[in-house]
Amino acid sequence: MEKFLNPNISKVGVGLRHTHFPYFESGPPPNVDFFEAITENFLNTRGRPFTIIEKIRSDYPLALHGVSLSLAGEEDPPLDYLKKVKSLIAILDPFLISDHLCWTGGSAHNLHNLLPIPFNLETKLLLLGRIKKVQDFYQREVLIENVSAYFTLNSSTEEESDFMNDLCKKSGCGILLDINNIFVNSVNQDFNPYEYLDRVNFSYVKQIHLAGHSDLGDYLFDTHSRAPSDKVWDLYRYALAKKNNIPTLIEWDEDIPPFQRLEEEVKKAKRNGF
Amino acid sequence: MDFKNFQKNFLKVISTSDVANELIKEIRTIGKLNVDEVISIYRQDYVARLSEALGEFFESVWFVLGDDDFFKLAKEYVESNPSSVQDLANYGRHFPEYLKKTSYQREFPFLFELASLEQSYWDFFHKKGTPYQDPWDSLNPEQFGDLKLKFPQDCRTFSSEYSLASLFMARKNKLNSSDNENFNWSLPEHAFLYKSSDQVGLIHLTIGQKLIIDNLLQGKCVSDSLELAADIDPQEVSQLFSLLKSHQVQLELVL
Ligand SMILES: [Fe+2]
């Protein structure tokens, strides 16, 4: 394991969740390097959540992470949505902007889930056009995250990792690599997660997500309801050996613990998972 | 099947549960699961995610109905009202109307009103607040009657034949659903919902106090507002103004 230890400590952040708002208002300064906020949670509010995020932003770097861009959806992302995101970007000046390599439903029926896509030329052309449009509109680079998928599509002709590398090369986007999603998929879809990491071009990887999953017996489910598992930490070390200093986020979205528990995971990530 | 058609079929199957043959051909399942089972992972997640959102916005309705009935109703609503929003906080705009048509409205005839009150609460919550400035310091008591009170931040009064404000506060104070059985919701109530700084607050009012605020909200001056609420006890009047002051309700005093 020693060979994976990285002398350069990554910047490690946590998700900004409203359950911790009272802690931010009265507790000690959070011991994290950055926060990541769900973009959509701040598009239609100028109330208390917005006051808090502005306060957080004045003290910490912030990443904006979207869940509704639906890059591979039937229709282009709606203009009013893009405009709202752009004005949020102008106010909060995030150091990273990301969304997912997926579709989320149709404009009349949003499933609010990150749905799998076929990795083939047809989808790639669709995504290249969309990513370029979005980046041109925001005037910023966008990172694309690999998702957990409980099925794959028979019309896929490429590996997900190759597909993402190619998207980055041709559109100028970056990769937000979710190590837990790779692990969950590797068990469910039966592939070797280390080989997946070997295929990723790490020069495109600008952020990492780490999260916990649940074993439901027949399959692993990406619940974000606990700390990352040992096997996910092993993969994290393997990834850091390829490129160091990648901003890393601890995601915890269900059964959210007290903030101090998240700070422990942040410290652990800074020790490369040990 | 091209990806566009796949998406159409997939969306259909989430709401109808009939799996088209084309989908079966295109989907490669995981582990020992079959196509129905992997689709139901997504179907259940969809219903759970949107029902949870409804639970968050309508927690007083949840408190009244209890877990089983609330989530049964939420599931029915989600299945018949597909989401067309990007931000889940905007989902469920028609839930209060939907409650009117359910059998629960017969048992709890205030459900629609309660849900509408919660909707106002969240609408106010997400508006920009301004820091409280005390308007009373600079007040010349002799001019009080001629004053008009402007409410620069969001606010509204409401009246109900039922104990809506108490129900709403009970839930905000995190009583458990099991407490709802001891709750007497059959007392008429009047209240004032307001935004002050970043907080949304609620003040219980007497009928007279509610009338005065309604008059003030219509732009009438203090003495006209009091006159129109003729039978009101002077003690209630002074209590109303001290409530507005102690709750830091934002006001502009205009002569
Ligand atoms: Fe993630």
Coordinates of C-alpha atoms and ligand atoms in Angstrom, one line a residue:
Chain A
M1 CA 0.0 0.0 0.0
E2 CA 2.9 2.3 0.8
K3 CA 3.6 2.9 -2.9
F4 CA 0.1 4.5 -3.3
L5 CA 0.7 7.1 -0.5
N6 CA 0.7 10.5 -2.0
P7 CA 2.9 13.2 -0.6
N8 CA 0.6 15.9 -1.9
I9 CA -2.5 16.1 0.2
S10 CA -5.7 16.6 -1.8
K11 CA -8.2 19.3 -1.1
V12 CA -11.1 17.6 0.6
G13 CA -14.6 19.0 0.9
V14 CA -18.2 18.0 1.8
G15 CA -21.7 18.5 0.5
L16 CA -23.6 21.5 1.7
R17 CA -26.7 20.1 3.3
H18 CA -29.5 22.0 5.1
T19 CA -29.4 19.6 8.1
H20 CA -26.1 21.3 9.0
F21 CA -27.3 24.9 8.6
P22 CA -27.8 25.4 12.4
Y23 CA -24.3 24.1 13.0
F24 CA -22.8 26.6 10.5
E25 CA -24.7 29.4 12.2
S26 CA -23.6 28.6 15.8
G27 CA -20.7 26.0 15.7
P28 CA -17.0 26.5 15.1
P29 CA -15.7 27.1 11.6
P30 CA -16.1 23.9 9.5
N31 CA -12.7 22.1 9.2
V32 CA -13.0 21.3 5.4
D33 CA -11.2 22.7 2.3
F34 CA -14.4 23.4 0.3
F35 CA -18.1 22.8 0.0
E36 CA -20.1 21.4 -2.9
A37 CA -23.8 22.5 -3.3
I38 CA -26.5 20.9 -5.3
T39 CA -27.1 23.6 -8.0
E40 CA -30.9 23.1 -8.2
N41 CA -31.4 23.6 -4.4
F42 CA -30.3 27.3 -4.9
L43 CA -32.0 28.2 -8.1
N44 CA -35.3 29.3 -6.7
T45 CA -34.5 30.6 -3.2
R46 CA -33.2 33.9 -1.9
G47 CA -34.2 33.1 1.6
R48 CA -32.2 31.5 4.5
P49 CA -30.5 28.8 2.3
F50 CA -29.2 31.5 0.1
T51 CA -27.9 33.6 3.0
I52 CA -26.1 30.5 4.3
I53 CA -24.5 29.7 1.0
E54 CA -23.3 33.2 0.5
K55 CA -21.8 33.2 4.0
I56 CA -20.1 29.8 3.3
R57 CA -18.9 31.1 0.0
S58 CA -17.3 34.1 1.6
D59 CA -15.2 31.7 3.7
Y60 CA -14.6 28.7 1.5
P61 CA -14.2 27.7 -2.2
L62 CA -17.5 26.3 -3.6
A63 CA -18.3 23.7 -6.3
L64 CA -21.7 23.7 -7.9
H65 CA -23.0 20.2 -8.7
G66 CA -26.1 19.9 -10.9
V67 CA -28.6 17.0 -11.0
S68 CA -31.1 18.1 -13.7
L69 CA -29.1 19.1 -16.7
S70 CA -30.1 15.8 -18.4
L71 CA -27.4 16.1 -21.0
A72 CA -28.5 13.0 -22.8
G73 CA -32.2 13.8 -22.6
E74 CA -34.7 13.9 -25.4
E75 CA -34.6 17.7 -25.5
D76 CA -32.0 20.4 -25.1
P77 CA -31.7 21.7 -21.5
P78 CA -34.4 24.4 -21.1
L79 CA -33.1 27.9 -21.6
D80 CA -34.7 29.3 -18.4
Y81 CA -32.9 26.6 -16.4
L82 CA -29.5 27.4 -18.0
K83 CA -30.1 31.2 -17.4
K84 CA -30.8 30.6 -13.7
V85 CA -27.7 28.4 -13.3
K86 CA -25.6 31.0 -15.1
S87 CA -26.8 33.8 -12.8
L88 CA -26.0 31.6 -9.8
I89 CA -22.5 31.0 -11.2
A90 CA -22.1 34.8 -11.5
I91 CA -23.1 35.3 -7.9
L92 CA -21.2 32.4 -6.2
D93 CA -18.2 32.1 -8.5
P94 CA -17.7 28.3 -8.0
F95 CA -14.3 26.8 -8.7
L96 CA -15.9 23.8 -10.3
I97 CA -19.2 23.2 -12.1
S98 CA -20.5 19.7 -12.7
D99 CA -23.4 17.5 -13.7
H100 CA -23.8 13.9 -14.8
L101 CA -23.3 11.6 -17.8
C102 CA -26.9 10.6 -18.0
W103 CA -30.5 11.6 -18.8
T104 CA -33.1 12.3 -16.1
G105 CA -36.4 12.0 -17.9
G106 CA -38.4 14.2 -20.2
S107 CA -39.5 17.8 -19.8
A108 CA -43.0 16.7 -19.0
H109 CA -41.8 13.8 -16.9
N110 CA -38.6 14.4 -14.9
L111 CA -37.8 11.2 -13.0
H112 CA -35.2 13.1 -10.8
N113 CA -32.9 10.2 -11.3
L114 CA -29.6 9.7 -13.1
L115 CA -30.5 7.2 -15.8
P116 CA -28.0 5.1 -17.9
I117 CA -27.1 5.9 -21.5
P118 CA -25.8 3.8 -24.3
F119 CA -22.1 4.4 -24.9
N120 CA -22.1 4.6 -28.7
L121 CA -21.5 7.1 -31.5
E122 CA -25.1 8.3 -31.6
T123 CA -25.1 9.3 -27.9
K124 CA -21.6 10.7 -28.2
L125 CA -22.6 13.1 -31.0
L126 CA -25.6 14.2 -29.0
L127 CA -23.6 14.8 -25.9
L128 CA -20.8 16.6 -27.7
G129 CA -23.3 19.1 -29.1
R130 CA -25.0 19.6 -25.7
I131 CA -21.8 19.9 -23.7
K132 CA -20.4 22.5 -26.1
K133 CA -23.7 24.5 -26.0
V134 CA -23.7 24.4 -22.2
Q135 CA -20.1 25.4 -21.8
D136 CA -20.5 28.2 -24.3
F137 CA -23.5 29.5 -22.5
Y138 CA -21.9 29.3 -19.0
Q139 CA -18.5 30.4 -20.5
R140 CA -17.0 27.8 -18.1
E141 CA -15.7 24.3 -18.2
V142 CA -18.2 21.7 -17.0
L143 CA -17.3 18.4 -15.4
I144 CA -19.2 15.3 -16.2
E145 CA -19.7 12.6 -13.6
N146 CA -20.0 8.8 -14.1
V147 CA -23.2 7.5 -12.5
S148 CA -24.4 4.3 -10.8
A149 CA -26.4 2.2 -13.3
Y150 CA -28.6 -0.7 -12.4
F151 CA -28.8 -1.8 -16.0
T152 CA -26.7 -1.2 -19.1
L153 CA -27.8 -0.9 -22.7
N154 CA -27.1 -3.5 -25.4
S155 CA -26.6 -0.8 -27.9
S156 CA -23.4 0.3 -26.1
T157 CA -20.3 -0.2 -28.3
E158 CA -17.7 1.4 -26.0
E159 CA -16.4 1.3 -22.5
E160 CA -17.7 4.1 -20.3
S161 CA -14.1 5.2 -19.5
D162 CA -13.1 5.5 -23.2
F163 CA -16.4 7.3 -23.9
M164 CA -15.7 9.9 -21.2
N165 CA -12.1 10.4 -22.4
D166 CA -13.3 11.0 -25.9
L167 CA -16.0 13.5 -24.7
C168 CA -13.3 15.5 -22.9
K169 CA -10.9 15.4 -25.8
K170 CA -13.5 16.7 -28.3
S171 CA -15.6 19.1 -26.1
G172 CA -13.1 20.4 -23.6
C173 CA -15.1 19.2 -20.6
G174 CA -13.6 17.5 -17.6
I175 CA -14.3 14.4 -15.6
L176 CA -15.8 14.2 -12.1
L177 CA -14.8 10.7 -11.2
D178 CA -17.1 9.0 -8.7
I179 CA -15.1 6.2 -7.2
N180 CA -18.0 4.7 -5.3
N181 CA -20.1 4.6 -8.5
I182 CA -17.3 2.8 -10.3
F183 CA -17.2 0.3 -7.4
V184 CA -20.9 -0.2 -7.2
N185 CA -21.1 -0.7 -11.0
S186 CA -18.1 -3.1 -11.0
V187 CA -19.9 -5.4 -8.6
N188 CA -23.4 -5.1 -10.2
Q189 CA -22.2 -5.2 -13.8
D190 CA -19.3 -7.6 -13.1
F191 CA -16.2 -5.8 -14.3
N192 CA -12.8 -5.0 -12.8
P193 CA -12.8 -1.5 -11.3
Y194 CA -9.0 -1.2 -11.4
E195 CA -9.1 -1.8 -15.2
Y196 CA -11.7 0.9 -15.4
L197 CA -9.3 3.3 -13.6
D198 CA -6.5 2.2 -15.8
R199 CA -8.5 3.3 -18.9
V200 CA -9.4 6.7 -17.6
N201 CA -7.2 9.5 -18.9
F202 CA -6.5 11.2 -15.5
S203 CA -5.4 14.5 -17.2
Y204 CA -9.2 15.1 -17.6
V205 CA -10.1 14.2 -14.0
K206 CA -10.7 17.5 -12.1
Q207 CA -12.7 16.2 -9.1
I208 CA -13.4 13.0 -7.2
H209 CA -16.5 11.9 -5.4
L210 CA -16.4 9.4 -2.5
A211 CA -19.5 8.0 -0.9
G212 CA -21.0 5.0 0.8
H213 CA -23.3 2.4 -0.6
S214 CA -25.6 -0.3 0.8
D215 CA -25.5 -4.1 0.1
L216 CA -29.1 -5.1 -0.7
G217 CA -28.2 -8.7 -1.2
D218 CA -28.9 -9.0 -4.9
Y219 CA -27.0 -5.9 -5.8
L220 CA -25.2 -2.9 -4.3
F221 CA -27.3 0.3 -4.1
D222 CA -25.7 3.8 -4.2
T223 CA -27.3 5.2 -1.1
H224 CA -24.8 7.8 0.1
S225 CA -26.0 6.8 3.5
R226 CA -22.7 5.9 5.2
A227 CA -19.0 6.4 5.0
P228 CA -17.1 5.0 1.9
S229 CA -16.2 1.3 2.2
D230 CA -12.7 0.0 2.5
K231 CA -12.8 -1.2 -1.1
V232 CA -13.7 2.3 -2.2
W233 CA -10.8 3.8 -0.2
D234 CA -8.5 1.2 -1.9
L235 CA -9.6 2.4 -5.3
Y236 CA -9.2 6.0 -4.2
R237 CA -5.5 5.4 -3.4
Y238 CA -5.1 3.6 -6.7
A239 CA -6.6 6.7 -8.5
L240 CA -4.4 9.2 -6.5
A241 CA -1.3 7.2 -7.6
K242 CA -2.2 8.2 -11.2
K243 CA -2.7 11.8 -10.4
N244 CA -2.3 13.7 -7.1
N245 CA -4.0 16.8 -5.8
I246 CA -7.5 16.1 -7.2
P247 CA -10.2 18.0 -5.2
T248 CA -12.1 15.2 -3.4
L249 CA -15.7 15.4 -2.0
I250 CA -17.2 13.2 0.7
E251 CA -20.9 12.7 -0.4
W252 CA -23.4 11.9 2.4
D253 CA -27.0 12.4 1.5
E254 CA -29.1 10.0 3.6
D255 CA -29.0 9.4 7.3
I256 CA -26.8 12.5 7.4
P257 CA -24.6 12.4 10.6
P258 CA -23.5 15.4 12.7
F259 CA -21.0 17.6 10.8
Q260 CA -18.1 16.4 13.0
R261 CA -18.6 12.9 11.6
L262 CA -18.1 14.3 8.1
E263 CA -15.0 16.1 9.3
E264 CA -13.5 12.8 10.3
E265 CA -14.0 11.4 6.8
V266 CA -12.4 14.5 5.4
K267 CA -9.3 13.9 7.6
K268 CA -9.3 10.2 6.5
A269 CA -9.3 11.3 2.9
K270 CA -6.4 13.6 3.6
R271 CA -4.6 10.5 4.9
N272 CA -5.5 8.8 1.6
G273 CA -8.1 6.7 3.3
F274 CA -6.0 5.3 6.1
Chain B
M1 CA -34.4 0.8 -31.0
D2 CA -32.8 4.2 -31.1
F3 CA -32.1 6.0 -27.8
K4 CA -35.0 8.5 -28.2
N5 CA -37.5 5.7 -28.5
F6 CA -35.8 3.9 -25.6
Q7 CA -36.4 7.0 -23.5
K8 CA -40.0 7.2 -24.4
N9 CA -40.6 3.6 -23.7
F10 CA -38.7 3.8 -20.4
L11 CA -40.7 6.8 -19.2
K12 CA -43.9 4.9 -20.1
V13 CA -42.9 1.9 -18.2
I14 CA -42.1 3.8 -15.1
S15 CA -45.7 5.0 -14.9
T16 CA -47.6 2.0 -16.4
S17 CA -45.5 -1.0 -15.4
D18 CA -46.0 -2.8 -18.8
V19 CA -42.6 -3.6 -20.1
A20 CA -42.5 -3.4 -23.9
N21 CA -40.6 -6.1 -25.7
E22 CA -38.2 -3.6 -27.3
L23 CA -37.1 -2.5 -23.8
I24 CA -36.4 -6.1 -22.8
K25 CA -34.2 -6.5 -25.8
E26 CA -32.2 -3.3 -25.1
I27 CA -31.8 -3.6 -21.3
R28 CA -28.9 -5.7 -20.0
T29 CA -29.7 -6.4 -16.3
I30 CA -27.4 -6.6 -13.4
G31 CA -26.7 -9.7 -11.2
K32 CA -29.6 -12.1 -10.9
L33 CA -32.2 -9.4 -11.5
N34 CA -34.6 -9.5 -14.5
V35 CA -35.8 -6.5 -16.5
D36 CA -38.9 -6.0 -14.3
E37 CA -36.8 -5.9 -11.2
V38 CA -34.2 -3.4 -12.5
I39 CA -37.0 -1.2 -13.8
S40 CA -38.7 -1.3 -10.4
I41 CA -35.5 -0.1 -8.7
Y42 CA -36.0 3.1 -10.7
R43 CA -39.8 3.2 -10.3
Q44 CA -39.6 2.8 -6.5
D45 CA -36.8 5.4 -6.3
Y46 CA -38.9 7.9 -8.3
V47 CA -41.9 7.4 -6.1
A48 CA -39.8 7.5 -2.9
R49 CA -37.9 10.6 -3.9
L50 CA -41.0 12.7 -4.8
S51 CA -43.0 11.4 -1.8
E52 CA -40.2 12.5 0.5
A53 CA -40.3 15.9 -1.1
L54 CA -44.0 16.2 -0.5
G55 CA -43.4 15.1 3.1
E56 CA -40.9 17.8 3.5
F57 CA -43.2 20.6 2.2
F58 CA -46.5 19.3 3.8
E59 CA -45.3 18.1 7.1
S60 CA -48.4 19.3 9.0
V61 CA -50.5 17.2 6.6
W62 CA -48.2 14.3 7.2
F63 CA -48.6 14.9 11.0
V64 CA -52.4 14.8 10.7
L65 CA -52.6 11.8 8.4
G66 CA -49.8 9.7 10.0
D67 CA -47.1 7.8 8.1
D68 CA -49.2 5.1 6.4
D69 CA -52.0 7.3 5.0
F70 CA -49.7 10.2 4.1
F71 CA -47.3 8.0 2.1
K72 CA -50.2 6.1 0.5
L73 CA -51.7 9.4 -0.6
A74 CA -48.3 10.8 -1.7
K75 CA -47.7 7.7 -3.9
E76 CA -51.1 8.2 -5.6
Y77 CA -50.3 11.9 -6.2
V78 CA -46.9 11.1 -7.6
E79 CA -48.3 8.5 -9.9
S80 CA -50.9 10.8 -11.3
N81 CA -48.8 14.0 -11.3
P82 CA -45.5 13.5 -13.2
S83 CA -42.8 16.1 -12.3
S84 CA -42.0 18.7 -14.9
V85 CA -39.7 20.8 -12.6
Q86 CA -35.9 20.8 -12.3
D87 CA -35.9 21.8 -8.7
L88 CA -37.8 19.3 -6.5
A89 CA -38.8 22.2 -4.2
N90 CA -41.2 23.3 -6.9
Y91 CA -42.9 19.9 -7.0
G92 CA -46.4 19.4 -5.4
R93 CA -47.9 22.8 -6.3
H94 CA -51.2 21.1 -6.9
F95 CA -51.1 18.9 -3.8
P96 CA -53.4 21.1 -1.7
E97 CA -56.1 21.0 -4.5
Y98 CA -55.5 17.3 -4.8
L99 CA -56.3 16.8 -1.1
K100 CA -59.7 18.4 -1.6
K101 CA -60.7 15.5 -3.8
T102 CA -59.6 12.7 -1.5
S103 CA -61.7 10.8 1.1
Y104 CA -59.3 12.2 3.8
Q105 CA -60.8 15.6 3.3
R106 CA -64.1 14.3 4.7
E107 CA -62.4 13.0 7.9
F108 CA -60.2 16.1 8.2
P109 CA -62.1 18.9 6.4
F110 CA -59.2 21.4 6.9
L111 CA -56.6 19.5 4.9
F112 CA -56.8 21.8 1.9
E113 CA -56.4 24.9 4.1
L114 CA -53.6 23.4 6.1
A115 CA -51.7 22.5 2.9
S116 CA -52.2 26.0 1.5
L117 CA -50.9 27.5 4.7
E118 CA -47.7 25.3 4.4
Q119 CA -47.3 26.4 0.8
S120 CA -47.4 30.1 1.9
Y121 CA -44.9 29.3 4.6
W122 CA -42.4 27.9 2.0
D123 CA -43.1 30.7 -0.5
F124 CA -42.2 33.2 2.2
F125 CA -39.2 31.1 3.4
H126 CA -37.6 31.3 0.0
K127 CA -38.1 35.0 -0.5
K128 CA -35.2 37.4 0.3
G129 CA -35.4 38.7 3.8
T130 CA -34.2 42.1 5.0
P131 CA -32.7 42.7 8.5
Y132 CA -35.2 43.9 11.1
Q133 CA -35.2 47.6 11.8
D134 CA -37.2 48.8 14.8
P135 CA -39.8 51.4 13.5
W136 CA -41.3 52.1 17.0
D137 CA -38.4 54.1 18.5
S138 CA -39.0 57.1 16.3
L139 CA -42.8 57.1 16.9
N140 CA -44.6 60.2 18.2
P141 CA -47.5 58.8 20.2
E142 CA -49.8 61.7 19.3
Q143 CA -49.6 60.9 15.7
F144 CA -50.3 57.2 16.2
G145 CA -53.9 57.2 15.0
D146 CA -53.1 58.9 11.7
L147 CA -50.3 56.4 10.9
K148 CA -50.5 53.9 8.1
L149 CA -48.6 50.7 8.7
K150 CA -46.9 49.2 5.7
F151 CA -45.7 45.6 5.7
P152 CA -42.7 45.6 3.4
Q153 CA -42.1 41.8 3.7
D154 CA -44.4 38.9 2.8
C155 CA -47.2 38.3 5.2
R156 CA -50.9 37.2 5.3
T157 CA -53.6 36.6 7.8
F158 CA -55.9 33.6 7.8
S159 CA -58.9 32.4 9.6
S160 CA -60.2 28.9 9.9
E161 CA -63.0 27.0 11.6
Y162 CA -60.3 24.6 12.7
S163 CA -57.1 24.9 14.7
L164 CA -54.8 25.3 11.7
A165 CA -52.2 27.5 13.4
S166 CA -51.9 25.2 16.3
L167 CA -51.5 22.2 14.0
F168 CA -48.9 24.0 12.0
M169 CA -46.9 25.0 15.1
A170 CA -47.2 21.5 16.6
R171 CA -45.5 20.1 13.5
K172 CA -42.9 22.8 13.5
N173 CA -42.2 22.0 17.1
K174 CA -41.5 18.4 16.0
L175 CA -44.3 16.6 17.7
N176 CA -44.6 13.0 16.6
S177 CA -47.5 11.8 14.4
S178 CA -48.6 9.7 17.4
D179 CA -49.4 12.9 19.2
N180 CA -52.0 13.8 16.6
E181 CA -54.6 11.6 18.3
N182 CA -54.7 13.9 21.3
F183 CA -54.9 17.0 19.2
N184 CA -58.1 19.1 19.4
W185 CA -58.3 20.7 16.0
S186 CA -62.0 21.8 16.2
L187 CA -61.4 25.3 17.6
P188 CA -61.7 28.2 15.3
E189 CA -58.4 30.1 14.9
H190 CA -57.0 33.3 13.4
A191 CA -53.4 34.0 12.7
F192 CA -50.8 36.1 11.0
L193 CA -48.0 34.5 9.0
Y194 CA -45.1 36.8 8.3
K195 CA -41.5 37.0 7.2
S196 CA -38.9 38.8 9.3
S197 CA -35.2 38.8 8.4
D198 CA -34.6 35.2 7.4
Q199 CA -37.3 33.7 9.5
V200 CA -41.0 33.0 8.9
G201 CA -43.1 33.4 12.0
L202 CA -46.7 32.9 13.0
I203 CA -48.8 34.8 15.6
H204 CA -52.1 33.6 16.9
L205 CA -54.7 36.4 16.8
T206 CA -58.2 37.1 18.1
I207 CA -60.9 37.7 15.5
G208 CA -60.7 41.5 16.4
Q209 CA -56.9 41.6 16.0
K210 CA -57.2 39.8 12.7
L211 CA -59.7 42.4 11.5
I212 CA -57.4 45.2 12.4
I213 CA -54.4 43.7 10.5
D214 CA -56.6 43.1 7.5
N215 CA -57.6 46.8 7.6
L216 CA -54.0 47.9 8.0
L217 CA -53.0 45.6 5.1
Q218 CA -55.7 47.4 2.9
G219 CA -53.9 50.7 3.6
K220 CA -56.2 52.1 6.2
C221 CA -54.7 54.3 9.0
V222 CA -54.6 53.0 12.6
S223 CA -57.7 54.9 13.8
D224 CA -59.8 53.8 10.9
S225 CA -58.6 50.3 11.3
L226 CA -59.6 50.3 15.0
E227 CA -62.9 51.9 14.3
L228 CA -63.8 49.2 11.8
A229 CA -63.1 46.6 14.4
A230 CA -65.5 48.4 16.7
D231 CA -66.2 45.8 19.4
I232 CA -62.6 45.1 20.1
D233 CA -61.4 45.2 23.7
P234 CA -58.7 47.9 24.1
Q235 CA -56.5 45.3 25.8
E236 CA -56.5 43.2 22.7
V237 CA -55.4 46.3 20.7
S238 CA -52.4 47.0 22.8
Q239 CA -51.6 43.3 22.9
L240 CA -51.6 43.2 19.1
F241 CA -49.1 46.1 18.8
S242 CA -46.8 44.6 21.4
L243 CA -47.0 41.2 19.6
L244 CA -46.0 42.9 16.3
K245 CA -43.1 44.6 18.2
S246 CA -41.9 41.5 20.1
H247 CA -42.1 39.3 17.0
Q248 CA -40.1 41.9 15.1
V249 CA -42.6 42.1 12.3
Q250 CA -41.2 44.4 9.7
L251 CA -43.2 47.6 9.5
E252 CA -42.9 51.0 7.9
L253 CA -44.8 53.8 9.7
V254 CA -46.1 56.3 7.2
L255 CA -47.9 59.5 8.0
Ligands
FE1 FE -21.3 11.5 -7.0

